[in-house]
Coordinates of C-alpha atoms in Angstrom, one line a residue:
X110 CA 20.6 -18.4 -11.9
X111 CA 18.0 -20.8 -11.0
X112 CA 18.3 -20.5 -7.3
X113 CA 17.1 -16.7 -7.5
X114 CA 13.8 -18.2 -9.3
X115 CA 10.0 -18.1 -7.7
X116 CA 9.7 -20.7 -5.4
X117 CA 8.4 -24.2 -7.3
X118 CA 10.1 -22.7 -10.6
X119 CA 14.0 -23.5 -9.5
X120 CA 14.4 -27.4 -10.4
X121 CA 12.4 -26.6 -13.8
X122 CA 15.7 -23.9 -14.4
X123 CA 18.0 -26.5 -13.3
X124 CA 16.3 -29.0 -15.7
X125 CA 16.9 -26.3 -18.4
X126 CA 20.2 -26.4 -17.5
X127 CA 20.6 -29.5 -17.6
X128 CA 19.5 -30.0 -20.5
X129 CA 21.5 -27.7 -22.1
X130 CA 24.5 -29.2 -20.7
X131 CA 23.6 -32.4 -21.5
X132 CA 22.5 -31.9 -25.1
X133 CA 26.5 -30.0 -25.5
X134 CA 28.8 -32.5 -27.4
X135 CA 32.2 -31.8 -25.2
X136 CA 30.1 -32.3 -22.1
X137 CA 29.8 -36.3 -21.9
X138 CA 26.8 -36.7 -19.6
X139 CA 23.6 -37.4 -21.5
X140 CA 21.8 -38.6 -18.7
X141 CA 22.6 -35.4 -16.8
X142 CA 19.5 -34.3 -15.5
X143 CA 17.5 -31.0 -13.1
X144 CA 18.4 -32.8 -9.7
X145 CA 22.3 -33.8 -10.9
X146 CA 22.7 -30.2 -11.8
X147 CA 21.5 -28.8 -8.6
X148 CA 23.3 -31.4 -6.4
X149 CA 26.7 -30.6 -8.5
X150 CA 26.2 -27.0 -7.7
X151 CA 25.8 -27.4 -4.2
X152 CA 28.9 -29.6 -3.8
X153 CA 30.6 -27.3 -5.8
X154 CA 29.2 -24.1 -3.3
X155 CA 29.9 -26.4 -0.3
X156 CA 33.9 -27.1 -1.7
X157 CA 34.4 -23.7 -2.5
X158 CA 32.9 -22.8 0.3
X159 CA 35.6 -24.8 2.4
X160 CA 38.6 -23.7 0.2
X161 CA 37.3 -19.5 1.5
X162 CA 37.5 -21.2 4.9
X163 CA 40.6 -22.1 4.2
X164 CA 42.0 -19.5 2.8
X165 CA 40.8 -16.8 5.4
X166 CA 42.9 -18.6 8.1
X167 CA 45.6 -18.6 5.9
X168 CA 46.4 -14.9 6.4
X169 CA 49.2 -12.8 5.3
X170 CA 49.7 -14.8 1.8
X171 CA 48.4 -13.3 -1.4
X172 CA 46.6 -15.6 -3.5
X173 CA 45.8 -15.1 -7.0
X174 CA 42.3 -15.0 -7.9
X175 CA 41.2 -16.7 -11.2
X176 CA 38.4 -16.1 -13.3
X177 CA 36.6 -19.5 -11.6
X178 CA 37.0 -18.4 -8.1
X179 CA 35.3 -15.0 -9.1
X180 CA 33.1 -16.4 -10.8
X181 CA 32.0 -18.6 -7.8
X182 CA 32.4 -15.7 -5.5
X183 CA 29.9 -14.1 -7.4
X184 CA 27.3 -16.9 -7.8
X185 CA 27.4 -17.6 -4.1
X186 CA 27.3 -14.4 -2.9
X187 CA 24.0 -14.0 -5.2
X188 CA 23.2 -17.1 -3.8
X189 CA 23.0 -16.4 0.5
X190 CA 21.8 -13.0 -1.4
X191 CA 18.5 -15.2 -2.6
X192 CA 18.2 -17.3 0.5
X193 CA 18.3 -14.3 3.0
X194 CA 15.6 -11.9 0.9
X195 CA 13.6 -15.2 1.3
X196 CA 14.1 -16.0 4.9
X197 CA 13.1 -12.1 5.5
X198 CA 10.4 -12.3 3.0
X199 CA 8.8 -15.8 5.0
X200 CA 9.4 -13.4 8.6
X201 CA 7.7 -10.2 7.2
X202 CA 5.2 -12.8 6.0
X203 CA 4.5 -14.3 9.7
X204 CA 5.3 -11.2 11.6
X205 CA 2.2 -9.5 9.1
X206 CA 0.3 -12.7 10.2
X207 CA 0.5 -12.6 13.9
X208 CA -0.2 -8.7 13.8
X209 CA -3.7 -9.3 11.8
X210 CA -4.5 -12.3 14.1
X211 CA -3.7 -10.2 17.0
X212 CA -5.6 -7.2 15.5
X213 CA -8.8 -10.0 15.0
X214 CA -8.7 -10.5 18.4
X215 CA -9.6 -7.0 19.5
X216 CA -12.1 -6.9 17.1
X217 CA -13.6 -10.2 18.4
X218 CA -13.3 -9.1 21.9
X219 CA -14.7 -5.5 21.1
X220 CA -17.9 -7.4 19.1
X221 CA -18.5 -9.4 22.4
X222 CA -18.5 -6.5 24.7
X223 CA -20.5 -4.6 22.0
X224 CA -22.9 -7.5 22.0
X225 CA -23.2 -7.8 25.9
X226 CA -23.9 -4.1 26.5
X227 CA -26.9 -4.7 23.6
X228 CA -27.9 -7.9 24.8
X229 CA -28.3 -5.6 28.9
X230 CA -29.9 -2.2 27.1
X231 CA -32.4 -5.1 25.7
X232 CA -33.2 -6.8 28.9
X233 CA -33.0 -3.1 30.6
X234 CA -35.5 -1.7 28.8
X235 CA -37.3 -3.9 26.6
X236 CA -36.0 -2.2 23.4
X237 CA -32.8 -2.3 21.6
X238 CA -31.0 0.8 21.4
X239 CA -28.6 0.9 18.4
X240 CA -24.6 0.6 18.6
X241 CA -22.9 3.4 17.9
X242 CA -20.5 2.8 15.8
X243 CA -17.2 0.6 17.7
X244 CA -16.9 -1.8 15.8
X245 CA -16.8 0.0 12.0
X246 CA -14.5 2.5 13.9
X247 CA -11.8 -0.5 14.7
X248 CA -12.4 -2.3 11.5
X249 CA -11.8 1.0 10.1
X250 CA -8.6 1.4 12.4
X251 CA -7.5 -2.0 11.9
X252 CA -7.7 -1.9 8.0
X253 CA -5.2 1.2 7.6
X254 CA -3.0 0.0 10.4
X255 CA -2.8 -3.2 7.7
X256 CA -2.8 -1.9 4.6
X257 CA 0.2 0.8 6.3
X258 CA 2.3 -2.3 7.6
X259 CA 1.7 -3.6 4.1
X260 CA 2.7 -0.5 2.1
X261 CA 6.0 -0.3 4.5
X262 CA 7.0 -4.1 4.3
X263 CA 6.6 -4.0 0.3
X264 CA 8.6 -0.6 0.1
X265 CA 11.5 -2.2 2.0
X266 CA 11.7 -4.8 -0.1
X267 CA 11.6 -2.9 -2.9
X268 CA 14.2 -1.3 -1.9
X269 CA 16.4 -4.0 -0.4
X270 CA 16.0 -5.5 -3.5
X271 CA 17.6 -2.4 -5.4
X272 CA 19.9 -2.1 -3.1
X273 CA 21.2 -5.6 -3.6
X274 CA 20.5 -5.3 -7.8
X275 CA 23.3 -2.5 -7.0
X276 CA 25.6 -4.3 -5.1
X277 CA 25.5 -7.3 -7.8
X278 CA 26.4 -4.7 -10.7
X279 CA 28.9 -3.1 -8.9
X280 CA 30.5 -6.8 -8.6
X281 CA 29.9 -7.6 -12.0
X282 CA 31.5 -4.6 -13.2
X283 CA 34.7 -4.6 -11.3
X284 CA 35.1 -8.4 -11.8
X285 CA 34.4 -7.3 -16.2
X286 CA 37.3 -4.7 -15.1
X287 CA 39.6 -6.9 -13.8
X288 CA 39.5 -9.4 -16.7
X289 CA 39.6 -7.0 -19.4
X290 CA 42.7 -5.3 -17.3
X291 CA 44.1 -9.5 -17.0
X292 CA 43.4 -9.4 -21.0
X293 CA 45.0 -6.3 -22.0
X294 CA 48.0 -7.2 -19.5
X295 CA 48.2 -11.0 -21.8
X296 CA 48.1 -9.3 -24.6
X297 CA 50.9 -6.8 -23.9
X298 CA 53.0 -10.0 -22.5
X299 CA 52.7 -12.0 -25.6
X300 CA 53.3 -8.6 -27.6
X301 CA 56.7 -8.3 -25.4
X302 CA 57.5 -11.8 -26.1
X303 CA 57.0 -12.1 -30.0
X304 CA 59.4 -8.6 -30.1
X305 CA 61.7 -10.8 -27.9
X306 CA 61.6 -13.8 -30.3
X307 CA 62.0 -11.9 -33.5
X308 CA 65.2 -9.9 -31.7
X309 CA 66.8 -13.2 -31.5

């Protein structure tokens, strides 16, 4: 699904698509092309979209659900899948940001301190005495507090991602059960039917 690609990679998937639909005899669109596909998909989201809307105000009446509606269930539900792991990815991202330029400011403002009490023991005494030791101990501090938020962001996204490579599975398996349960059911009515036939 190209949507789920690395960002600057998803229109070369649609073009691939494209072009694949495009070179297909039955389909009738040679000049079909990346930014057609992707624009048909997202009418077709936004429609289908509408139709659930629909649907779910509709309540209390069954509705059959055919292979295409599944099928778009499953796509778009893959689909606000993608965009949410990226809109958390982008915040993680920032929030990792902010915390490093927040931790840079201690360090800045534990250099200049640093550097005023040397600059005094200078003009004190004549000599310079040496530091002992602040700063390496935050940049020390500072570096594992990082490389911790790091370790924890990447392992729950690791895991977010499993989590939803379940989920998807789980979907794709029960919608495999229903059609092979819709097939066996066909075949078993047309079985009925030719028995009925050759009766009469």
């Amino acid at each position: 699904m190209p949507f789920l690609a690395r960002r600057g990679l998803i229109m070369d998937n649609w073009a691939d698509i494209a072009e694949t639909l495009a070179a297909n005899e039955d389909f009738g669109r040679p000049d079909f092309d990346a930014k057609k596909a992707n624009n048909r998909f997202i009418a077709l989201a936004e429609a289908h979209r509408k139709i659930n809307r629909v649907s779910a105000r509709a309540s209390g009446i069954s509705e059959d659900v055919g292979e295409k509606v599944a099928l778009l269930d499953d796509i778009l539900s893959a689909h606000d899948d993608a965009k949410e792991e990226e809109s958390q990815r982008i915040a993680d991202a920032k929030k990792t940001q902010e915390h490093n330029d927040n931790l840079g400011s201690v360090v800045r403002e534990e250099a200049m301190q640093s550097l005023g009490k040397r600059k005094h023991d200078v003009d004190d005494d004549g000599a310079c005495r040496g530091g002992d030791g602040k700063i390496l101990k935050v940049t020390t501090m500072m570096h594992e507090q990082v490389q911790s938020e790091l370790e924890f962001q990447r392992e729950k996204h690791e895991n977010e991602i499993k989590e939803r490579q379940k989920d998807r599975e789980l979907l794709a398996q029960q919608i495999w059960n229903q059609q092979e349960s819709m097939r066996i059911q066909q075949e078993s009515m047309a079985a009925l039917i030719k028995l009925l036939m050759n009766k009469q």
